[in-house]
PDB file of C-alpha atoms in Angstrom:
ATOM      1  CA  UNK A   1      76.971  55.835 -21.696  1.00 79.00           C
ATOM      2  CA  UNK A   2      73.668  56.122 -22.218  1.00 89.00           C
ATOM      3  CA  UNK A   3      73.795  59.287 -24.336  1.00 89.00           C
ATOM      4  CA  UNK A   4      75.798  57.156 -26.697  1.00 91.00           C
ATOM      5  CA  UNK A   5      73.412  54.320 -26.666  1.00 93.00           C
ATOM      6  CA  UNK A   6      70.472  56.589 -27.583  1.00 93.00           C
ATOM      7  CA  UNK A   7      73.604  58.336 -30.746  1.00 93.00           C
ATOM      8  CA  UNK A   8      73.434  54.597 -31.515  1.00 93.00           C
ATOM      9  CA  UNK A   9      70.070  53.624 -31.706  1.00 93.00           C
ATOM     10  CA  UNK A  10      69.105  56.890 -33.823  1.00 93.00           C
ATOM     11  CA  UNK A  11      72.152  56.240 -36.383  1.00 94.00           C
ATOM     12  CA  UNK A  12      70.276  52.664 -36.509  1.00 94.00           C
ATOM     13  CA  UNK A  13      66.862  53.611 -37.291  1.00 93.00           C
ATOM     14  CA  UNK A  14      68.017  56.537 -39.492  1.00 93.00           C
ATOM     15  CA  UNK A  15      70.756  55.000 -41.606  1.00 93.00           C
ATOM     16  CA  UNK A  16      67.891  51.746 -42.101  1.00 94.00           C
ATOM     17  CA  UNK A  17      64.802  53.270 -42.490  1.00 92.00           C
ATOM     18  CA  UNK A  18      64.456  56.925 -42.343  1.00 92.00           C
ATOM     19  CA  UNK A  19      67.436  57.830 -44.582  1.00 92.00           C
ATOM     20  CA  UNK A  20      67.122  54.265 -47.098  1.00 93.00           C
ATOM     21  CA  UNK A  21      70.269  54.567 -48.901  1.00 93.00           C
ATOM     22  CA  UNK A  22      67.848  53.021 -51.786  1.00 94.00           C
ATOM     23  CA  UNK A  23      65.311  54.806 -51.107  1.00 93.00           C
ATOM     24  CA  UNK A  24      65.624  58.122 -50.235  1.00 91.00           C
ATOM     25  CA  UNK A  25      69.703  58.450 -51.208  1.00 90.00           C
ATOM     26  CA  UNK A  26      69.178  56.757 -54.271  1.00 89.00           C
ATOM     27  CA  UNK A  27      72.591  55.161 -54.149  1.00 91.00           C
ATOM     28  CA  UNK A  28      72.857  51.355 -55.073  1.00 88.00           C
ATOM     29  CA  UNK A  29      70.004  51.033 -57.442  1.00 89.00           C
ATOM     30  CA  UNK A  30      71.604  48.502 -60.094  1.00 86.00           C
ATOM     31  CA  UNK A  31      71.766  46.146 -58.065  1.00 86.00           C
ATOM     32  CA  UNK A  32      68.208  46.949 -55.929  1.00 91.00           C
ATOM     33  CA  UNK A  33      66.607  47.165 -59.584  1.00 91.00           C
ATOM     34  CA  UNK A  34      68.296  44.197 -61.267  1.00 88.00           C
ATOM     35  CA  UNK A  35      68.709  41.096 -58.065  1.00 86.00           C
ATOM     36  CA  UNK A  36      65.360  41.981 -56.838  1.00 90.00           C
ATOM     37  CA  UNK A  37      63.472  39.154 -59.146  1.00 92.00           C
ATOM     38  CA  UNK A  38      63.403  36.624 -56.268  1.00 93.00           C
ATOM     39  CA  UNK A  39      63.822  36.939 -52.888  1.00 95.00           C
ATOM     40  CA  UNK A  40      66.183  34.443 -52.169  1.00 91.00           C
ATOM     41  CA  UNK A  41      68.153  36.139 -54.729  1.00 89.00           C
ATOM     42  CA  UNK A  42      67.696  39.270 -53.412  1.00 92.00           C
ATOM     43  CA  UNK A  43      68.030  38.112 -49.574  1.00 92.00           C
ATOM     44  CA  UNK A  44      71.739  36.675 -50.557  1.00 88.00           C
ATOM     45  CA  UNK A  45      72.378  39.939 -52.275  1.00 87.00           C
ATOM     46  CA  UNK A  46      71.413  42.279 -49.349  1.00 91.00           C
ATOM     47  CA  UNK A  47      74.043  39.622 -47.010  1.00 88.00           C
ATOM     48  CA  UNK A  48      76.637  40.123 -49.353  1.00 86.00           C
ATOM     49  CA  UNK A  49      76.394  44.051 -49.035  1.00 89.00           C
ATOM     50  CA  UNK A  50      75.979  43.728 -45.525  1.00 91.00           C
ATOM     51  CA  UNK A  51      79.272  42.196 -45.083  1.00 88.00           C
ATOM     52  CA  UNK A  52      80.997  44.531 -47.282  1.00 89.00           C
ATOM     53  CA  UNK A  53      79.628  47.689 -46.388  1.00 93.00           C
ATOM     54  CA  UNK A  54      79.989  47.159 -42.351  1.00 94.00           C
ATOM     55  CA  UNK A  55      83.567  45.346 -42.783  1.00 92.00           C
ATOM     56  CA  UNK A  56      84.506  48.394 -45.543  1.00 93.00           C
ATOM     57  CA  UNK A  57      83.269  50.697 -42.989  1.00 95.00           C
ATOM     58  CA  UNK A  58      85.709  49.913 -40.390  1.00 95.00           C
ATOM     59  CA  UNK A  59      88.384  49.336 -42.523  1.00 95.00           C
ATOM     60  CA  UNK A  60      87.646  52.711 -43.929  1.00 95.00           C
ATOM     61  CA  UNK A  61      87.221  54.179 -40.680  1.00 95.00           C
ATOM     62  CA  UNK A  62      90.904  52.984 -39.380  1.00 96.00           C
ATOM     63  CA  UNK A  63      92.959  53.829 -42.578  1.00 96.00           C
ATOM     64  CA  UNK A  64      91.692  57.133 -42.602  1.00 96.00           C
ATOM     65  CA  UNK A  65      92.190  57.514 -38.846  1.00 95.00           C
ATOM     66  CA  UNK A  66      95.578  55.953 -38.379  1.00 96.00           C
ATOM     67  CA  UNK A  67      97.204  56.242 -42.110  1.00 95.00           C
ATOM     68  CA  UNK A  68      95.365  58.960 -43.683  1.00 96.00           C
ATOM     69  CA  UNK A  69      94.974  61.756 -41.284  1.00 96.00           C
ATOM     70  CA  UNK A  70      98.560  61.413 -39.844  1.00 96.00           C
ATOM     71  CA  UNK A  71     100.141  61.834 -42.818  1.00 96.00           C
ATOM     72  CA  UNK A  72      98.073  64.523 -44.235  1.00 95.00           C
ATOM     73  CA  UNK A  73      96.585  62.723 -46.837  1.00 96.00           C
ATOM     74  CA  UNK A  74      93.297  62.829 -46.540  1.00 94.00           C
ATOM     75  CA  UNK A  75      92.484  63.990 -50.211  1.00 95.00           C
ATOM     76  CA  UNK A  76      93.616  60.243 -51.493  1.00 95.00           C
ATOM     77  CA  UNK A  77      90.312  58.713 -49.290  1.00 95.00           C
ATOM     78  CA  UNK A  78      88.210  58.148 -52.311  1.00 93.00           C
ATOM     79  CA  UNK A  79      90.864  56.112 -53.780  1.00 94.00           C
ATOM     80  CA  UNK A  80      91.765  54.084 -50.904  1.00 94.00           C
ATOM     81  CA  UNK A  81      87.909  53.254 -49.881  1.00 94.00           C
ATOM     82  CA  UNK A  82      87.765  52.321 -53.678  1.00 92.00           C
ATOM     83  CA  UNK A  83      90.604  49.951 -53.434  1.00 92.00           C
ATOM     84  CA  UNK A  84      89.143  48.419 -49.294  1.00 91.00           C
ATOM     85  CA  UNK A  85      86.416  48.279 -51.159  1.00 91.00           C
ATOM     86  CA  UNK A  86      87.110  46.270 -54.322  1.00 90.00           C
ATOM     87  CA  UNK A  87      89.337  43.725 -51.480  1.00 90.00           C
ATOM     88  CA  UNK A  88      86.522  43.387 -49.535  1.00 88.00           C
ATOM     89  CA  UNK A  89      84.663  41.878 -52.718  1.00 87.00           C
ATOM     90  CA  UNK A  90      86.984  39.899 -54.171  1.00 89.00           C
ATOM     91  CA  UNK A  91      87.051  38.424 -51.168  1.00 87.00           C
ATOM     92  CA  UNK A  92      82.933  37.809 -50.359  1.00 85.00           C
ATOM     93  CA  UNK A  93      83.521  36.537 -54.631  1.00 87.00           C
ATOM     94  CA  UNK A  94      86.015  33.895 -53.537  1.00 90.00           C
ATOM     95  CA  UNK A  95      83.639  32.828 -50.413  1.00 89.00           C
ATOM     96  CA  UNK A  96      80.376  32.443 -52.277  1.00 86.00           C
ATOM     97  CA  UNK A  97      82.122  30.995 -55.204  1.00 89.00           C
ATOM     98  CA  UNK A  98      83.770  28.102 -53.101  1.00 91.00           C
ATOM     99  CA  UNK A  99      80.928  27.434 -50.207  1.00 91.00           C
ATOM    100  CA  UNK A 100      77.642  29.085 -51.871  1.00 87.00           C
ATOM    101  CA  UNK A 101      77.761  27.780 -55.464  1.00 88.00           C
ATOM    102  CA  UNK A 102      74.005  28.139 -55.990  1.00 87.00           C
ATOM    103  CA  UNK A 103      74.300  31.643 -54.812  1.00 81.00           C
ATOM    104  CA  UNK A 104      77.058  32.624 -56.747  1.00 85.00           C
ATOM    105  CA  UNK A 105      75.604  31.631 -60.040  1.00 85.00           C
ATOM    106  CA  UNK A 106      72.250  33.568 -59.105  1.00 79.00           C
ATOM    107  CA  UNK A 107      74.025  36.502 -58.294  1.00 78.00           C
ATOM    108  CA  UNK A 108      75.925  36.375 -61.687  1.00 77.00           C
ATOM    109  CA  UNK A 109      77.563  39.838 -62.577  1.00 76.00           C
ATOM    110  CA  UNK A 110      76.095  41.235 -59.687  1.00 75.00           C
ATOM    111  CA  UNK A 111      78.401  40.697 -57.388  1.00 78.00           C
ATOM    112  CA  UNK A 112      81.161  42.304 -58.395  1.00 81.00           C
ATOM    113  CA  UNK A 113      78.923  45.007 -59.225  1.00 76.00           C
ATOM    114  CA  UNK A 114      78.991  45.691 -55.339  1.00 81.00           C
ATOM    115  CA  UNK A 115      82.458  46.642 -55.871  1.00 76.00           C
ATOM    116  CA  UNK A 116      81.285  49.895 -57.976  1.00 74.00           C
ATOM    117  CA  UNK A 117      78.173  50.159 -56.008  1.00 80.00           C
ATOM    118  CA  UNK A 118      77.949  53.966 -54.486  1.00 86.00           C
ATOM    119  CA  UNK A 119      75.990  53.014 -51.289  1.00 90.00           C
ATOM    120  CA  UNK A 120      79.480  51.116 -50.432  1.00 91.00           C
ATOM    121  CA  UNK A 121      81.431  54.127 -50.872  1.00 91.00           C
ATOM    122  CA  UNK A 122      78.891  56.579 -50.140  1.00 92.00           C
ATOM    123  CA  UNK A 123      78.279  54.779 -47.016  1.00 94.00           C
ATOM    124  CA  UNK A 124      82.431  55.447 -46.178  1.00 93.00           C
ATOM    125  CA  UNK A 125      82.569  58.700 -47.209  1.00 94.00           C
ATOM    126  CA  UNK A 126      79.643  59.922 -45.310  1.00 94.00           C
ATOM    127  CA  UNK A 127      81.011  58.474 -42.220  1.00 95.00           C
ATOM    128  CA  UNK A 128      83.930  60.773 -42.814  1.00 94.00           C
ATOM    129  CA  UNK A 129      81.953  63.622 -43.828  1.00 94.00           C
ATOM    130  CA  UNK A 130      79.964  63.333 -40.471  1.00 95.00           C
ATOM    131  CA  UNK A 131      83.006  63.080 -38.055  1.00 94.00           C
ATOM    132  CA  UNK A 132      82.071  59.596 -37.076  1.00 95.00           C
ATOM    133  CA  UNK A 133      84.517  57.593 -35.330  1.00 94.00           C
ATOM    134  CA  UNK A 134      85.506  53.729 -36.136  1.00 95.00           C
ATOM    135  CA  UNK A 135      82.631  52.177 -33.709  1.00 96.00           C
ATOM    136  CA  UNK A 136      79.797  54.763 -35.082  1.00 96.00           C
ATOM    137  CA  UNK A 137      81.119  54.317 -38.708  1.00 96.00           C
ATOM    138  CA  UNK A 138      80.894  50.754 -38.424  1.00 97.00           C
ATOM    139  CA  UNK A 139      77.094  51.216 -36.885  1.00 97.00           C
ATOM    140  CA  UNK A 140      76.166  53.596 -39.387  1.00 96.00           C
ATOM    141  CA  UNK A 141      77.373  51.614 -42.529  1.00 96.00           C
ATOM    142  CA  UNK A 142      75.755  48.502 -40.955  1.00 97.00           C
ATOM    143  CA  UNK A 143      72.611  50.369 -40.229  1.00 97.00           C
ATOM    144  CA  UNK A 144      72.732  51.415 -43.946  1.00 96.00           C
ATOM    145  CA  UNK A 145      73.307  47.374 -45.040  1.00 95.00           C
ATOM    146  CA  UNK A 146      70.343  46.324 -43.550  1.00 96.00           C
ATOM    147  CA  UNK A 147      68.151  49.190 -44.970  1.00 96.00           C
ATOM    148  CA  UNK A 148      69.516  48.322 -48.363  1.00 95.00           C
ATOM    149  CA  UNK A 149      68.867  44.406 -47.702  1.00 95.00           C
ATOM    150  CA  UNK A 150      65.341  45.754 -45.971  1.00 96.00           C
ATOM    151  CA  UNK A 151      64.340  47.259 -49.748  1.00 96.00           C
ATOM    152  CA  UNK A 152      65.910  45.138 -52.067  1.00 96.00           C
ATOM    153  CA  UNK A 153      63.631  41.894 -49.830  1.00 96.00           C
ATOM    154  CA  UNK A 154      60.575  43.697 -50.107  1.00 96.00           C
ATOM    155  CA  UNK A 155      60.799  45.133 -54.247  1.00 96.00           C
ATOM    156  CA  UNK A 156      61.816  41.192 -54.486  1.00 96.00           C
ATOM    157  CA  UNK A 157      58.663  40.258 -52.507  1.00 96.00           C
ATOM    158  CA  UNK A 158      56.541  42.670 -54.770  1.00 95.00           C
ATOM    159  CA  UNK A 159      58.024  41.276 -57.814  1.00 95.00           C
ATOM    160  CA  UNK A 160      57.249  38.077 -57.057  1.00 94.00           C
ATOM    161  CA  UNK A 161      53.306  38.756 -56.658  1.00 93.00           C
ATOM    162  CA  UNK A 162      53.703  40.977 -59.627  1.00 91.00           C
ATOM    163  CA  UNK A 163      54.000  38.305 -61.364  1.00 86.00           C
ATOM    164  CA  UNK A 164      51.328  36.671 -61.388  1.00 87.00           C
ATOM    165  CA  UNK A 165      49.378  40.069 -61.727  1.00 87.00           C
ATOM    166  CA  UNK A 166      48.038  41.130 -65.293  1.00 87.00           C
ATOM    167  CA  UNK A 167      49.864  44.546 -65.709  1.00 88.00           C
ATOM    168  CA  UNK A 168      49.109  46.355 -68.677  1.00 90.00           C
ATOM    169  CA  UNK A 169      51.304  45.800 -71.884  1.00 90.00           C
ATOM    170  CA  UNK A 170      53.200  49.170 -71.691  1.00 91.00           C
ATOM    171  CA  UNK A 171      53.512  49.052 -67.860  1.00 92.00           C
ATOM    172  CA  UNK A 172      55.496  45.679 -67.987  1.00 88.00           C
ATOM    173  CA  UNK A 173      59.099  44.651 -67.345  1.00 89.00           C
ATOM    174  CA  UNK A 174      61.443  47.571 -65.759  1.00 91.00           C
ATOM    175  CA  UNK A 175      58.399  50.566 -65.788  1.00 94.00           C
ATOM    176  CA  UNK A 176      56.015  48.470 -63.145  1.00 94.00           C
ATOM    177  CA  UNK A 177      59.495  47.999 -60.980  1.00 94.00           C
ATOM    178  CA  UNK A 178      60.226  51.512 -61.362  1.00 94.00           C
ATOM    179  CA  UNK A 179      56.966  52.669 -59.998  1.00 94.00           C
ATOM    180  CA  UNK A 180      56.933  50.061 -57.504  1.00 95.00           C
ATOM    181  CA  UNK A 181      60.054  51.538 -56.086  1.00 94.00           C
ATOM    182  CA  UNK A 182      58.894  55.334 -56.071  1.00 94.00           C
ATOM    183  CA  UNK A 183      55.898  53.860 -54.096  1.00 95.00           C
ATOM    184  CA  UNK A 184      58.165  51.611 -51.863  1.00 95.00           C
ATOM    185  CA  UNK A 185      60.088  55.524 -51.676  1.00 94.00           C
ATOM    186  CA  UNK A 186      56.890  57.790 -50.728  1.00 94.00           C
ATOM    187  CA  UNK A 187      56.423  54.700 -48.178  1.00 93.00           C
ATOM    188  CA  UNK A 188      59.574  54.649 -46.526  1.00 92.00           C
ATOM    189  CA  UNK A 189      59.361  58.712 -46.082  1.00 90.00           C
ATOM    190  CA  UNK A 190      56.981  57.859 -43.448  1.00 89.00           C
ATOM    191  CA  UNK A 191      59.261  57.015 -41.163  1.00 88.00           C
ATOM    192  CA  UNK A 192      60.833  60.327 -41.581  1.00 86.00           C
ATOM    193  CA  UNK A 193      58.937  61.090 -38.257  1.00 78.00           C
ATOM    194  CA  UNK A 194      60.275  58.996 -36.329  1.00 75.00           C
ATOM    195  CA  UNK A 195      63.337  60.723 -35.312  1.00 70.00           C
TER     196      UNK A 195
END
């Protein structure tokens, strides 16, 4: 029991921090590059991938462990996790559309862009590629949420001060936010040592 606590906690701080799907994976970065102008914005973002990628996760997790694998099938899991996947977001579309108007609107063509994000499916089909079960899938593409929502909050934070900064003519607009985000990258490789 407590073996599998510590499995836990590692996957946690690995999938969030150490291994940033953002920012070390580099999966996910239209949305991290184009919802992180405000941080509200960018907070409602990272809550809508949260939801999708931990709910895909263990609805990846059991198709591919009850349907999949039984019936041999396993080389059709790209296709299925696409088609979770695009459920899951139609779904978190309907939501925000009918009970968060405001953050619908700010999220604009973003949100279905979570639908072809490849954090969501990378997230699923590294939790296939590593063996992990339902429970530890679900943890790890959790984990992985929040480290996306973690980066996208703080390049929305820096943005926001950016703002008011006086960057030079050829560094403004997408190059400032680019080299904000390799900084925010050599950053978050410092907690490489803490696993």
């Amino acid at each position: 029991m407590l073996a599998q606590m510590r499995d836990l906690l590692l996957i946690l701080i690995g999938s969030s921090l150490v291994s940033n799907v953002v920012l070390s994976q580099f999966l996910g970065l239209c949305p991290f590059l184009g919802v992180s102008k405000k941080v509200e914005t960018a907070a409602g973002m990272g809550t809508a991938v949260i939801f999708v990628i931990t709910l895909s996760s263990a609805v990846a997790g059991v198709i591919y462990k009850f349907v999949l694998t039984p019936l041999h099938i396993t080389y059709l899991q790209t296709i299925v996790f696409i088609l979770v996947i695009a459920a899951l977001v139609q779904f978190v579309e309907m939501f925000l559309k009918k009970y968060m108007v405001s953050l619908y609107e700010a999220l604009g063509v973003y949100l279905p862009l979570i639908t072809t994000n490849c954090a969501v499916l990378g997230v699923a089909l590294t939790n296939v590629q590593k063996d992990y079960g339902i429970f530890t899938g679900t943890v790890n593409g959790f984990a992985t949420a929040v480290g996306f929502t973690i980066a996208i909050v703080i390049l929305a934070g820096l943005r926001e001060k950016m703002a008011y900064n006086d960057v030079p003519e050829s560094f403004r607009g997408m190059p400032i936010v680019l080299i904000t985000a390799g900084l925010m990258a050599i950053a978050f490789c410092g907690f490489s040592g803490l696993l």
